[in-house]
């Protein structure tokens, strides 16, 4: 009978099952955690008195059999085995408290939850360090002729950014805060119940928002009640005002159900911007109005109630004068459109995400065109660029998707694989930037020149769960009036690995998304004004 295990065993990392029952093992080395692919582990009928805490890092385990050993206690870390379906503990002299939990209906799950929820107390002995501050990435050095401006986050002052001769500087945050309704143990079994609790998470979410101190904040998955009673109240106290719309289903619900519907919010600092117009874009309404007989449009797109919001704002003259260092007489309005959307989540519906994105850009273009006409903004080239655009979104789409191709290249072909060969083409021409009479029938374009603030994998992932880690959140800005000067970098990968963070939320990371934060530069027209990016000065 085996009394101890050879260290050579730990190099067999490809193993998925390990049968070690009916031996004389009295201890299991911590190195067992190196077998990270194990799904089945049988240690029954040995003489094991204690288990290593590292067992909790073997999150692939589905079956763990520990029957007929000499276990009196279990490490709290065992609670991290959120995929475990079978836990064999019979025939151990375990503490009564543990055994009574284990013997209840659904006892394995209850016991694991108890262990995970109490792990924090145990962690005080093995401290999980808070993640280090995310680093600031300087992307572009503006003209050195202006006084320097420091960027400050979490009381860390980042390198000075000097400003070009005639530009206004502002910062934008994009953050999916994970609304309470979706923060369940079914979806996030690796996170303790107390750390999923909204009362706990909302403090850390607000801390994250305020630490960035962005001039414009775009949030997704904000519950209606939380917008009015928490986010708006807290942020108004910090000099912001906001605009919010819930998903379309809210209109069909009772008052009590409506308050739990999530939606999108845009907040802005009132000393830097004033609101000109607010818009809500309901994708299901647009699908219905533009179906043109397309069954896919009616059955697939119209049935999803995602929305977008857009706020047309005027940049306050004081902000432009402070950051450009110039007195701006002769220049009247400088407008900025900020748009925020949350597209459908399901990976099987790449077509819906692409159509929703096309609809949103089409509506955003309508807003810009109407505002330009009514405010008589001239644009020399006649393109959609009289009003600069900042687009924040949880697109639920990876960088190689049709959605991101559409936004960053200006259009996609009607035959793009993301349409899944479904018959959309007739209905899509309604969303073409040149309208139905667009020159090319096979390509849908949007007319903006958009660039992503986080290009070239500056963030390896914006969404970080056990099952999925990838980039799905974006900040786009329109060229040539806007440039990106810098962005907040990713959370330290070493911290995630060293602390075995298999997914978020986590006690130190309140959402399954990381926030995006970018500093943008709005290039102001030369005076006297000739290129008509805003209202011409009085002659």
Short mmCIF file of C-alpha atoms in Angstrom, two decimals:
data_model
loop_
_atom_site.label_atom_id
_atom_site.label_comp_id
_atom_site.label_asym_id
_atom_site.label_seq_id
_atom_site.Cartn_x
_atom_site.Cartn_y
_atom_site.Cartn_z
CA UNK A 1 0.00 0.00 0.00
CA UNK A 2 1.31 3.40 -0.99
CA UNK A 3 2.42 5.57 1.96
CA UNK A 4 3.77 8.57 0.06
CA UNK A 5 3.52 9.91 -3.46
CA UNK A 6 6.47 10.36 -5.83
CA UNK A 7 7.12 13.94 -6.87
CA UNK A 8 7.33 12.68 -10.48
CA UNK A 9 3.54 12.40 -10.36
CA UNK A 10 3.15 16.21 -10.38
CA UNK A 11 4.70 16.51 -13.85
CA UNK A 12 1.79 14.53 -15.36
CA UNK A 13 -0.24 17.68 -15.80
CA UNK A 14 -2.33 16.19 -18.61
CA UNK A 15 -4.06 13.76 -16.19
CA UNK A 16 -7.81 14.18 -15.89
CA UNK A 17 -8.46 11.32 -13.41
CA UNK A 18 -6.40 10.02 -10.50
CA UNK A 19 -7.36 6.93 -8.47
CA UNK A 20 -5.50 6.66 -5.15
CA UNK A 21 -8.09 4.91 -2.94
CA UNK A 22 -7.30 2.03 -0.53
CA UNK A 23 -3.75 3.09 0.32
CA UNK A 24 -1.95 4.29 3.46
CA UNK A 25 -1.50 7.95 2.57
CA UNK A 26 -1.51 10.17 5.66
CA UNK A 27 -0.94 13.46 3.84
CA UNK A 28 -1.41 14.93 0.38
CA UNK A 29 1.37 17.30 -0.76
CA UNK A 30 0.38 20.84 -1.86
CA UNK A 31 2.00 20.02 -5.23
CA UNK A 32 -1.11 18.04 -6.15
CA UNK A 33 -2.51 21.38 -7.37
CA UNK A 34 -0.08 21.19 -10.30
CA UNK A 35 -2.46 18.60 -11.79
CA UNK A 36 -4.77 21.41 -12.86
CA UNK A 37 -6.65 19.31 -15.45
CA UNK A 38 -7.93 16.78 -12.92
CA UNK A 39 -11.68 16.29 -13.15
CA UNK A 40 -11.83 13.16 -10.94
CA UNK A 41 -9.79 12.55 -7.78
CA UNK A 42 -10.38 9.55 -5.50
CA UNK A 43 -8.53 9.59 -2.17
CA UNK A 44 -11.00 7.37 -0.29
CA UNK A 45 -9.93 4.81 2.34
CA UNK A 46 -6.55 6.27 3.25
CA UNK A 47 -5.29 7.73 6.56
CA UNK A 48 -5.45 11.37 5.57
CA UNK A 49 -5.68 13.73 8.56
CA UNK A 50 -5.61 17.07 6.72
CA UNK A 51 -5.88 18.45 3.20
CA UNK A 52 -3.67 21.14 1.65
CA UNK A 53 -5.32 24.50 1.03
CA UNK A 54 -3.95 24.31 -2.55
CA UNK A 55 -6.62 21.70 -3.32
CA UNK A 56 -8.96 24.69 -3.67
CA UNK A 57 -7.07 25.83 -6.79
CA UNK A 58 -8.00 22.64 -8.70
CA UNK A 59 -11.11 24.29 -10.10
CA UNK A 60 -11.59 21.72 -12.88
CA UNK A 61 -12.58 19.06 -10.33
CA UNK A 62 -16.08 17.62 -10.72
CA UNK A 63 -15.65 14.62 -8.35
CA UNK A 64 -13.61 14.56 -5.18
CA UNK A 65 -13.90 11.41 -3.07
CA UNK A 66 -12.50 11.60 0.48
CA UNK A 67 -14.60 8.89 2.17
CA UNK A 68 -13.16 6.85 5.09
CA UNK A 69 -10.22 9.02 6.10
CA UNK A 70 -9.32 10.77 9.35
CA UNK A 71 -10.38 14.28 8.45
CA UNK A 72 -11.59 16.44 11.34
CA UNK A 73 -11.57 19.77 9.45
CA UNK A 74 -11.67 20.89 5.84
CA UNK A 75 -9.69 23.84 4.44
CA UNK A 76 -11.98 26.79 3.65
CA UNK A 77 -10.27 26.91 0.23
CA UNK A 78 -12.25 23.80 -0.75
CA UNK A 79 -15.16 26.23 -1.27
CA UNK A 80 -13.39 27.50 -4.40
CA UNK A 81 -14.18 24.23 -6.22
CA UNK A 82 -17.26 25.72 -7.80
CA UNK A 83 -17.59 23.02 -10.49
CA UNK A 84 -17.58 20.15 -7.99
CA UNK A 85 -20.68 17.98 -8.33
CA UNK A 86 -19.75 15.06 -6.06
CA UNK A 87 -17.94 15.37 -2.75
CA UNK A 88 -17.50 12.14 -0.78
CA UNK A 89 -16.95 12.73 2.96
CA UNK A 90 -18.61 9.72 4.66
CA UNK A 91 -16.64 7.90 7.33
CA UNK A 92 -14.62 10.94 8.52
CA UNK A 93 -14.64 12.30 12.12
CA UNK A 94 -15.65 15.74 10.80
CA UNK A 95 -16.94 18.53 13.05
CA UNK A 96 -20.69 18.31 13.61
CA UNK A 97 -21.26 21.73 12.02
CA UNK A 98 -19.75 20.53 8.73
CA UNK A 99 -21.49 17.15 8.77
CA UNK A 100 -24.96 18.59 9.41
CA UNK A 101 -24.55 20.96 6.45
CA UNK A 102 -23.29 18.10 4.30
CA UNK A 103 -26.27 15.88 5.18
CA UNK A 104 -28.87 18.48 4.18
CA UNK A 105 -30.55 18.27 0.77
CA UNK A 106 -28.05 19.62 -1.80
CA UNK A 107 -25.49 19.23 0.97
CA UNK A 108 -22.38 19.35 -1.22
CA UNK A 109 -23.34 22.75 -2.61
CA UNK A 110 -24.33 24.08 0.80
CA UNK A 111 -21.10 22.95 2.41
CA UNK A 112 -18.96 24.43 -0.39
CA UNK A 113 -20.86 27.72 -0.17
CA UNK A 114 -20.30 27.79 3.59
CA UNK A 115 -16.56 27.20 3.12
CA UNK A 116 -16.22 29.84 0.40
CA UNK A 117 -18.22 32.42 2.33
CA UNK A 118 -15.99 31.92 5.37
CA UNK A 119 -12.75 31.89 3.44
CA UNK A 120 -12.29 35.63 3.89
CA UNK A 121 -11.83 35.16 7.63
CA UNK A 122 -9.20 32.54 6.93
CA UNK A 123 -7.57 34.70 4.24
CA UNK A 124 -6.52 37.19 6.91
CA UNK A 125 -3.87 34.61 7.77
CA UNK A 126 -2.83 34.27 4.09
CA UNK A 127 -3.45 37.79 2.85
CA UNK A 128 -4.62 38.20 -0.73
CA UNK A 129 -2.99 41.49 -1.56
CA UNK A 130 -5.22 44.13 -3.09
CA UNK A 131 -4.44 44.45 -6.79
CA UNK A 132 -1.75 47.05 -7.52
CA UNK A 133 -2.94 50.27 -9.21
CA UNK A 134 -3.42 49.94 -12.96
CA UNK A 135 -0.70 51.80 -14.84
CA UNK A 136 -1.27 54.77 -17.12
CA UNK A 137 -0.23 54.23 -20.75
CA UNK A 138 0.81 57.37 -22.62
CA UNK A 139 -0.05 56.93 -26.31
CA UNK A 140 0.69 60.32 -27.76
CA UNK A 141 2.64 63.32 -26.62
CA UNK A 142 0.83 66.49 -27.59
CA UNK A 143 2.61 69.63 -28.70
CA UNK A 144 5.06 70.76 -25.99
CA UNK A 145 4.13 74.41 -26.27
CA UNK A 146 1.50 74.35 -23.54
CA UNK A 147 1.67 74.09 -19.74
CA UNK A 148 1.57 70.50 -18.46
CA UNK A 149 -1.54 68.87 -17.04
CA UNK A 150 -1.21 65.99 -14.58
CA UNK A 151 -3.52 62.99 -14.61
CA UNK A 152 -4.39 61.72 -11.16
CA UNK A 153 -5.99 58.37 -10.22
CA UNK A 154 -6.05 56.58 -6.86
CA UNK A 155 -3.80 59.38 -5.56
CA UNK A 156 -1.14 58.32 -8.09
CA UNK A 157 -0.02 61.22 -10.27
CA UNK A 158 0.77 60.04 -13.79
CA UNK A 159 3.27 61.75 -16.13
CA UNK A 160 2.53 65.31 -17.12
CA UNK A 161 0.77 65.78 -20.43
CA UNK A 162 1.40 69.07 -22.14
CA UNK A 163 -1.32 70.30 -24.41
CA UNK A 164 -1.31 71.37 -28.03
CA UNK A 165 -1.86 74.95 -28.93
CA UNK A 166 -5.60 74.78 -29.49
CA UNK A 167 -7.14 71.70 -27.97
CA UNK A 168 -9.49 70.94 -25.11
CA UNK A 169 -8.75 67.90 -23.00
CA UNK A 170 -11.32 65.59 -21.42
CA UNK A 171 -11.47 62.02 -20.09
CA UNK A 172 -13.99 59.23 -20.67
CA UNK A 173 -14.81 56.12 -18.67
CA UNK A 174 -16.72 53.08 -19.95
CA UNK A 175 -17.78 50.46 -17.39
CA UNK A 176 -20.24 47.57 -17.25
CA UNK A 177 -21.01 47.45 -13.53
CA UNK A 178 -22.76 44.01 -13.52
CA UNK A 179 -26.27 44.62 -12.23
CA UNK A 180 -27.47 42.80 -9.14
CA UNK A 181 -30.01 40.66 -10.98
CA UNK A 182 -27.28 38.88 -12.97
CA UNK A 183 -24.78 38.57 -10.09
CA UNK A 184 -25.79 35.03 -9.04
CA UNK A 185 -23.87 32.04 -7.72
CA UNK A 186 -25.21 30.07 -10.71
CA UNK A 187 -23.22 32.34 -13.03
CA UNK A 188 -20.31 33.20 -10.72
CA UNK A 189 -19.88 30.12 -8.51
CA UNK A 190 -16.26 31.03 -7.78
CA UNK A 191 -17.23 34.26 -5.98
CA UNK A 192 -18.38 34.19 -2.33
CA UNK A 193 -22.01 35.15 -1.78
CA UNK A 194 -21.09 38.16 0.34
CA UNK A 195 -18.81 39.53 -2.41
CA UNK A 196 -21.65 39.20 -4.98
CA UNK A 197 -24.02 41.09 -2.71
CA UNK A 198 -24.97 44.48 -4.20
CA UNK A 199 -24.51 46.37 -0.94
CA UNK A 200 -20.90 45.17 -0.87
CA UNK A 201 -20.18 45.58 -4.59
CA UNK A 202 -21.74 48.99 -5.06
CA UNK A 203 -19.21 50.64 -2.72
CA UNK A 204 -16.27 49.24 -4.69
CA UNK A 205 -17.93 50.14 -8.02
CA UNK A 206 -18.41 53.74 -6.89
CA UNK A 207 -14.83 53.83 -5.61
CA UNK A 208 -13.62 52.67 -9.04
CA UNK A 209 -15.73 55.32 -10.78
CA UNK A 210 -14.66 58.18 -8.51
CA UNK A 211 -10.98 57.18 -8.54
CA UNK A 212 -10.89 57.80 -12.31
CA UNK A 213 -12.58 61.18 -11.92
CA UNK A 214 -13.58 61.08 -15.61
CA UNK A 215 -15.29 64.05 -17.22
CA UNK A 216 -17.72 61.69 -18.99
CA UNK A 217 -18.84 58.31 -17.58
CA UNK A 218 -20.72 55.69 -19.62
CA UNK A 219 -22.15 52.80 -17.63
CA UNK A 220 -23.95 49.65 -18.75
CA UNK A 221 -26.12 47.26 -16.68
CA UNK A 222 -27.34 50.00 -14.35
CA UNK A 223 -30.60 48.98 -12.62
CA UNK A 224 -33.31 51.63 -12.84
CA UNK A 225 -33.73 51.94 -9.07
CA UNK A 226 -29.96 52.04 -8.53
CA UNK A 227 -29.59 54.80 -11.12
CA UNK A 228 -32.01 57.11 -9.31
CA UNK A 229 -31.27 56.14 -5.70
CA UNK A 230 -27.54 55.45 -5.84
CA UNK A 231 -25.55 56.42 -8.94
CA UNK A 232 -27.24 59.75 -9.66
CA UNK A 233 -27.28 60.76 -5.97
CA UNK A 234 -23.61 59.91 -5.42
CA UNK A 235 -22.38 61.44 -8.67
CA UNK A 236 -24.44 64.62 -8.37
CA UNK A 237 -22.55 65.17 -5.13
CA UNK A 238 -19.34 65.05 -7.18
CA UNK A 239 -20.43 67.60 -9.79
CA UNK A 240 -22.04 65.32 -12.38
CA UNK A 241 -25.47 65.14 -13.94
CA UNK A 242 -26.75 62.17 -15.90
CA UNK A 243 -29.13 60.60 -18.40
CA UNK A 244 -30.46 57.04 -18.21
CA UNK A 245 -32.76 54.76 -20.16
CA UNK A 246 -33.77 51.22 -19.20
CA UNK A 247 -34.14 48.34 -21.66
CA UNK A 248 -37.36 48.43 -23.65
CA UNK A 249 -39.10 45.75 -21.55
CA UNK A 250 -39.52 48.31 -18.76
CA UNK A 251 -42.47 49.95 -20.54
CA UNK A 252 -44.57 46.76 -20.33
CA UNK A 253 -43.92 46.15 -16.63
CA UNK A 254 -45.50 47.05 -13.34
CA UNK A 255 -43.87 49.79 -11.28
CA UNK A 256 -42.35 47.29 -8.85
CA UNK A 257 -40.79 45.10 -11.56
CA UNK A 258 -39.64 48.06 -13.61
CA UNK A 259 -37.16 49.24 -11.01
CA UNK A 260 -35.03 46.11 -11.50
CA UNK A 261 -34.69 46.52 -15.29
CA UNK A 262 -31.16 47.50 -16.27
CA UNK A 263 -30.11 50.03 -18.88
CA UNK A 264 -27.42 52.48 -19.97
CA UNK A 265 -26.37 55.73 -18.29
CA UNK A 266 -24.20 58.67 -19.29
CA UNK A 267 -22.85 61.08 -16.65
CA UNK A 268 -20.97 64.30 -17.40
CA UNK A 269 -19.32 67.01 -15.33
CA UNK A 270 -21.59 70.02 -15.37
CA UNK A 271 -18.73 72.50 -15.10
CA UNK A 272 -17.33 71.22 -18.40
CA UNK A 273 -20.42 70.32 -20.44
CA UNK A 274 -24.01 71.44 -20.79
CA UNK A 275 -26.70 69.28 -22.37
CA UNK A 276 -28.27 70.24 -25.68
CA UNK A 277 -30.28 67.03 -26.44
CA UNK A 278 -30.83 63.56 -24.98
CA UNK A 279 -31.81 60.52 -27.04
CA UNK A 280 -32.79 56.91 -26.43
CA UNK A 281 -32.38 54.38 -29.23
CA UNK A 282 -34.57 51.28 -28.93
CA UNK A 283 -33.32 48.55 -31.22
CA UNK A 284 -36.53 46.50 -31.18
CA UNK A 285 -38.54 49.51 -32.37
CA UNK A 286 -36.08 50.18 -35.19
CA UNK A 287 -36.16 46.50 -36.20
CA UNK A 288 -39.94 46.59 -36.42
CA UNK A 289 -39.99 49.83 -38.40
CA UNK A 290 -37.32 48.67 -40.86
CA UNK A 291 -38.00 44.97 -41.31
CA UNK A 292 -38.88 45.30 -45.02
CA UNK A 293 -40.32 41.80 -44.84
CA UNK A 294 -37.13 40.24 -43.43
CA UNK A 295 -38.11 37.33 -41.16
CA UNK A 296 -34.70 37.38 -39.47
CA UNK A 297 -35.23 41.04 -38.60
CA UNK A 298 -38.61 40.30 -37.00
CA UNK A 299 -37.78 36.98 -35.33
CA UNK A 300 -34.21 37.59 -34.23
CA UNK A 301 -33.55 41.32 -33.90
CA UNK A 302 -36.97 42.65 -32.90
CA UNK A 303 -37.23 40.15 -30.02
CA UNK A 304 -34.15 41.58 -28.25
CA UNK A 305 -34.78 44.68 -26.17
CA UNK A 306 -31.30 46.18 -25.95
CA UNK A 307 -30.96 49.95 -26.11
CA UNK A 308 -28.48 52.75 -26.58
CA UNK A 309 -28.45 56.32 -25.29
CA UNK A 310 -26.86 59.46 -26.69
CA UNK A 311 -26.29 62.90 -25.22
CA UNK A 312 -25.45 65.88 -27.40
CA UNK A 313 -23.51 68.33 -25.27
CA UNK A 314 -21.89 71.67 -25.61
CA UNK A 315 -18.33 72.01 -24.39
CA UNK A 316 -18.25 74.92 -21.99
CA UNK A 317 -16.07 77.77 -23.15
CA UNK A 318 -14.28 77.91 -19.79
CA UNK A 319 -13.06 74.34 -20.25
CA UNK A 320 -11.73 75.08 -23.73
CA UNK A 321 -9.99 78.23 -22.52
CA UNK A 322 -8.45 76.53 -19.49
CA UNK A 323 -7.08 73.56 -21.41
CA UNK A 324 -6.12 75.41 -24.60
CA UNK A 325 -4.63 78.37 -22.78
CA UNK A 326 -6.32 80.73 -25.24
CA UNK A 327 -9.13 83.18 -25.02
CA UNK A 328 -11.63 81.95 -27.57
CA UNK A 329 -13.47 85.04 -28.74
CA UNK A 330 -15.16 84.70 -32.07
CA UNK A 331 -15.88 81.05 -31.50
CA UNK A 332 -19.35 80.07 -30.51
CA UNK A 333 -20.58 76.55 -29.88
CA UNK A 334 -18.36 73.49 -29.75
CA UNK A 335 -20.55 70.38 -29.61
CA UNK A 336 -19.74 66.78 -28.69
CA UNK A 337 -21.95 63.71 -29.03
CA UNK A 338 -21.49 60.95 -26.47
CA UNK A 339 -23.19 57.62 -27.22
CA UNK A 340 -23.41 54.53 -25.03
CA UNK A 341 -24.91 51.12 -25.84
CA UNK A 342 -25.07 47.53 -24.62
CA UNK A 343 -25.56 44.97 -27.38
CA UNK A 344 -27.18 41.52 -27.10
CA UNK A 345 -25.03 39.02 -25.16
CA UNK A 346 -25.56 35.61 -26.77
CA UNK A 347 -22.56 34.37 -28.85
CA UNK A 348 -25.00 32.54 -31.14
CA UNK A 349 -26.49 35.86 -32.28
CA UNK A 350 -23.57 37.55 -34.07
CA UNK A 351 -26.08 38.73 -36.68
CA UNK A 352 -28.20 40.53 -34.09
CA UNK A 353 -25.19 42.31 -32.59
CA UNK A 354 -24.09 43.51 -36.01
CA UNK A 355 -27.58 44.74 -36.97
CA UNK A 356 -27.97 46.47 -33.58
CA UNK A 357 -24.63 48.23 -34.08
CA UNK A 358 -25.66 49.35 -37.58
CA UNK A 359 -28.96 50.68 -36.27
CA UNK A 360 -27.21 52.55 -33.49
CA UNK A 361 -24.70 54.24 -35.81
CA UNK A 362 -27.48 55.09 -38.24
CA UNK A 363 -29.45 56.79 -35.44
CA UNK A 364 -26.33 58.55 -34.16
CA UNK A 365 -25.74 59.86 -37.68
CA UNK A 366 -29.34 61.13 -37.81
CA UNK A 367 -28.81 62.97 -34.51
CA UNK A 368 -25.60 64.57 -35.82
CA UNK A 369 -27.15 65.50 -39.17
CA UNK A 370 -30.28 67.04 -37.64
CA UNK A 371 -28.28 68.97 -35.04
CA UNK A 372 -25.84 70.20 -37.70
CA UNK A 373 -28.72 71.43 -39.85
CA UNK A 374 -30.66 73.09 -37.08
CA UNK A 375 -27.55 74.72 -35.63
CA UNK A 376 -26.23 75.49 -39.14
CA UNK A 377 -22.94 73.76 -38.46
CA UNK A 378 -21.00 73.68 -41.68
CA UNK A 379 -18.71 70.86 -42.60
CA UNK A 380 -16.31 71.63 -45.42
CA UNK A 381 -16.21 68.09 -46.79
CA UNK A 382 -19.92 67.48 -46.20
CA UNK A 383 -19.10 64.33 -44.24
CA UNK A 384 -20.56 63.31 -40.90
CA UNK A 385 -17.91 65.06 -38.90
CA UNK A 386 -19.33 68.40 -37.97
CA UNK A 387 -19.83 67.10 -34.43
CA UNK A 388 -17.19 64.84 -32.89
CA UNK A 389 -18.42 61.51 -31.53
CA UNK A 390 -17.37 59.43 -28.53
CA UNK A 391 -18.93 55.96 -28.60
CA UNK A 392 -18.71 53.77 -25.49
CA UNK A 393 -20.19 50.29 -25.52
CA UNK A 394 -20.30 46.78 -24.25
CA UNK A 395 -20.55 45.34 -27.76
CA UNK A 396 -20.42 41.71 -26.55
CA UNK A 397 -18.20 41.24 -29.61
CA UNK A 398 -14.52 40.39 -29.97
CA UNK A 399 -12.01 42.53 -31.93
CA UNK A 400 -12.20 40.13 -34.93
CA UNK A 401 -16.02 40.40 -35.15
CA UNK A 402 -18.13 42.00 -37.86
CA UNK A 403 -19.28 44.56 -35.29
CA UNK A 404 -15.77 45.86 -34.65
CA UNK A 405 -14.88 45.65 -38.36
CA UNK A 406 -17.98 47.75 -39.16
CA UNK A 407 -17.10 50.41 -36.58
CA UNK A 408 -13.37 50.64 -37.24
CA UNK A 409 -13.28 50.32 -41.05
CA UNK A 410 -16.45 52.30 -41.80
CA UNK A 411 -18.59 49.44 -43.08
CA UNK A 412 -19.13 45.73 -43.75
CA UNK A 413 -20.31 43.68 -46.67
CA UNK A 414 -23.92 42.43 -46.67
CA UNK A 415 -22.53 38.93 -47.10
CA UNK A 416 -20.37 39.09 -43.94
CA UNK A 417 -20.23 35.71 -42.20
CA UNK A 418 -21.65 37.23 -38.99
CA UNK A 419 -25.00 37.62 -40.76
CA UNK A 420 -25.09 33.77 -40.82
CA UNK A 421 -26.44 33.81 -44.39
CA UNK A 422 -29.77 35.08 -43.07
CA UNK A 423 -31.79 37.36 -45.31
CA UNK A 424 -31.25 40.84 -43.96
CA UNK A 425 -30.00 42.70 -47.03
CA UNK A 426 -33.18 44.62 -47.99
CA UNK A 427 -33.74 45.86 -44.47
CA UNK A 428 -30.08 46.83 -43.94
CA UNK A 429 -29.98 49.42 -46.73
CA UNK A 430 -32.18 51.61 -44.49
CA UNK A 431 -29.18 51.96 -42.17
CA UNK A 432 -26.66 52.85 -44.86
CA UNK A 433 -25.02 56.22 -44.31
CA UNK A 434 -26.05 57.30 -47.80
CA UNK A 435 -29.60 56.08 -47.24
CA UNK A 436 -31.42 53.66 -49.53
CA UNK A 437 -29.88 55.23 -52.61
CA UNK A 438 -26.35 54.50 -51.45
CA UNK A 439 -23.88 53.91 -54.24
CA UNK A 440 -23.04 50.36 -53.24
CA UNK A 441 -25.80 47.91 -52.50
CA UNK A 442 -23.58 45.18 -51.12
CA UNK A 443 -21.86 47.22 -48.41
CA UNK A 444 -23.37 49.00 -45.41
CA UNK A 445 -21.35 52.01 -44.26
CA UNK A 446 -21.71 54.54 -41.42
CA UNK A 447 -19.81 57.64 -42.54
CA UNK A 448 -17.87 58.28 -39.33
CA UNK A 449 -14.11 57.84 -39.09
CA UNK A 450 -13.85 55.91 -35.82
CA UNK A 451 -10.82 54.65 -33.96
CA UNK A 452 -10.65 52.53 -30.81
CA UNK A 453 -8.86 54.11 -27.83
CA UNK A 454 -7.55 50.69 -26.77
CA UNK A 455 -5.97 49.49 -29.98
CA UNK A 456 -3.40 46.72 -30.46
CA UNK A 457 -4.27 44.67 -27.40
CA UNK A 458 -3.51 47.38 -24.83
CA UNK A 459 -6.02 45.43 -22.69
CA UNK A 460 -5.80 41.63 -23.06
CA UNK A 461 -9.40 41.34 -21.81
CA UNK A 462 -12.16 43.64 -20.59
CA UNK A 463 -14.43 40.80 -19.40
CA UNK A 464 -12.84 38.22 -17.08
CA UNK A 465 -14.90 35.22 -15.98
CA UNK A 466 -14.03 31.54 -15.53
CA UNK A 467 -15.55 30.53 -18.87
CA UNK A 468 -14.68 33.59 -20.93
CA UNK A 469 -11.84 36.08 -20.96
CA UNK A 470 -11.81 38.57 -23.83
CA UNK A 471 -12.21 42.11 -25.14
CA UNK A 472 -15.88 43.07 -25.54
CA UNK A 473 -15.95 46.65 -24.18
CA UNK A 474 -14.79 49.61 -26.25
CA UNK A 475 -14.30 53.36 -26.41
CA UNK A 476 -14.36 54.67 -30.00
CA UNK A 477 -13.73 58.28 -30.95
CA UNK A 478 -14.08 60.13 -34.27
CA UNK A 479 -11.10 61.46 -36.16
CA UNK A 480 -9.78 63.96 -37.02
CA UNK A 481 -11.23 66.20 -34.28
CA UNK A 482 -10.45 63.76 -31.47
CA UNK A 483 -7.16 62.10 -30.54
CA UNK A 484 -6.39 59.71 -27.70
CA UNK A 485 -3.51 60.79 -25.47
CA UNK A 486 -3.48 57.93 -22.98
CA UNK A 487 -5.44 55.07 -21.44
CA UNK A 488 -5.57 53.25 -18.14
CA UNK A 489 -3.78 49.92 -18.60
CA UNK A 490 -4.95 46.43 -17.59
CA UNK A 491 -5.13 44.93 -14.12
CA UNK A 492 -1.79 43.29 -13.28
CA UNK A 493 -1.84 39.79 -14.81
CA UNK A 494 0.69 38.54 -12.23
CA UNK A 495 -1.69 39.53 -9.43
CA UNK A 496 -4.51 37.53 -11.04
CA UNK A 497 -2.25 34.47 -11.44
CA UNK A 498 -0.50 34.64 -8.06
CA UNK A 499 -3.82 34.92 -6.25
CA UNK A 500 -5.46 32.20 -8.37
CA UNK A 501 -8.23 34.58 -9.45
CA UNK A 502 -10.06 32.26 -11.86
CA UNK A 503 -12.70 34.88 -12.66
CA UNK A 504 -14.40 38.07 -11.55
CA UNK A 505 -16.31 39.35 -9.63
CA UNK A 506 -13.85 38.78 -6.78
CA UNK A 507 -13.79 40.33 -3.29
CA UNK A 508 -11.43 42.98 -4.72
CA UNK A 509 -12.94 43.28 -8.23
CA UNK A 510 -16.64 44.23 -8.04
CA UNK A 511 -17.73 43.47 -11.65
CA UNK A 512 -16.93 40.80 -14.21
CA UNK A 513 -15.82 43.68 -16.48
CA UNK A 514 -12.84 45.97 -16.03
CA UNK A 515 -13.41 49.68 -16.58
CA UNK A 516 -11.95 51.48 -19.58
CA UNK A 517 -10.61 54.99 -19.07
CA UNK A 518 -9.13 57.21 -21.78
CA UNK A 519 -7.89 60.76 -22.04
CA UNK A 520 -8.99 62.45 -25.27
CA UNK A 521 -7.99 65.67 -26.92
CA UNK A 522 -10.53 67.72 -28.83
CA UNK A 523 -8.70 69.70 -31.51
CA UNK A 524 -10.29 73.13 -31.71
CA UNK A 525 -10.52 74.95 -35.03
CA UNK A 526 -8.02 77.68 -35.77
CA UNK A 527 -9.34 81.18 -35.35
CA UNK A 528 -10.59 82.89 -37.37
CA UNK A 529 -12.74 79.87 -37.91
CA UNK A 530 -12.70 78.44 -41.41
CA UNK A 531 -13.20 74.70 -41.26
CA UNK A 532 -16.63 74.84 -39.72
CA UNK A 533 -16.37 72.14 -37.10
CA UNK A 534 -18.69 74.33 -35.01
CA UNK A 535 -20.76 77.44 -35.45
CA UNK A 536 -18.84 80.02 -37.50
CA UNK A 537 -17.74 83.08 -35.60
CA UNK A 538 -19.58 86.32 -36.33
CA UNK A 539 -17.88 88.20 -39.11
#
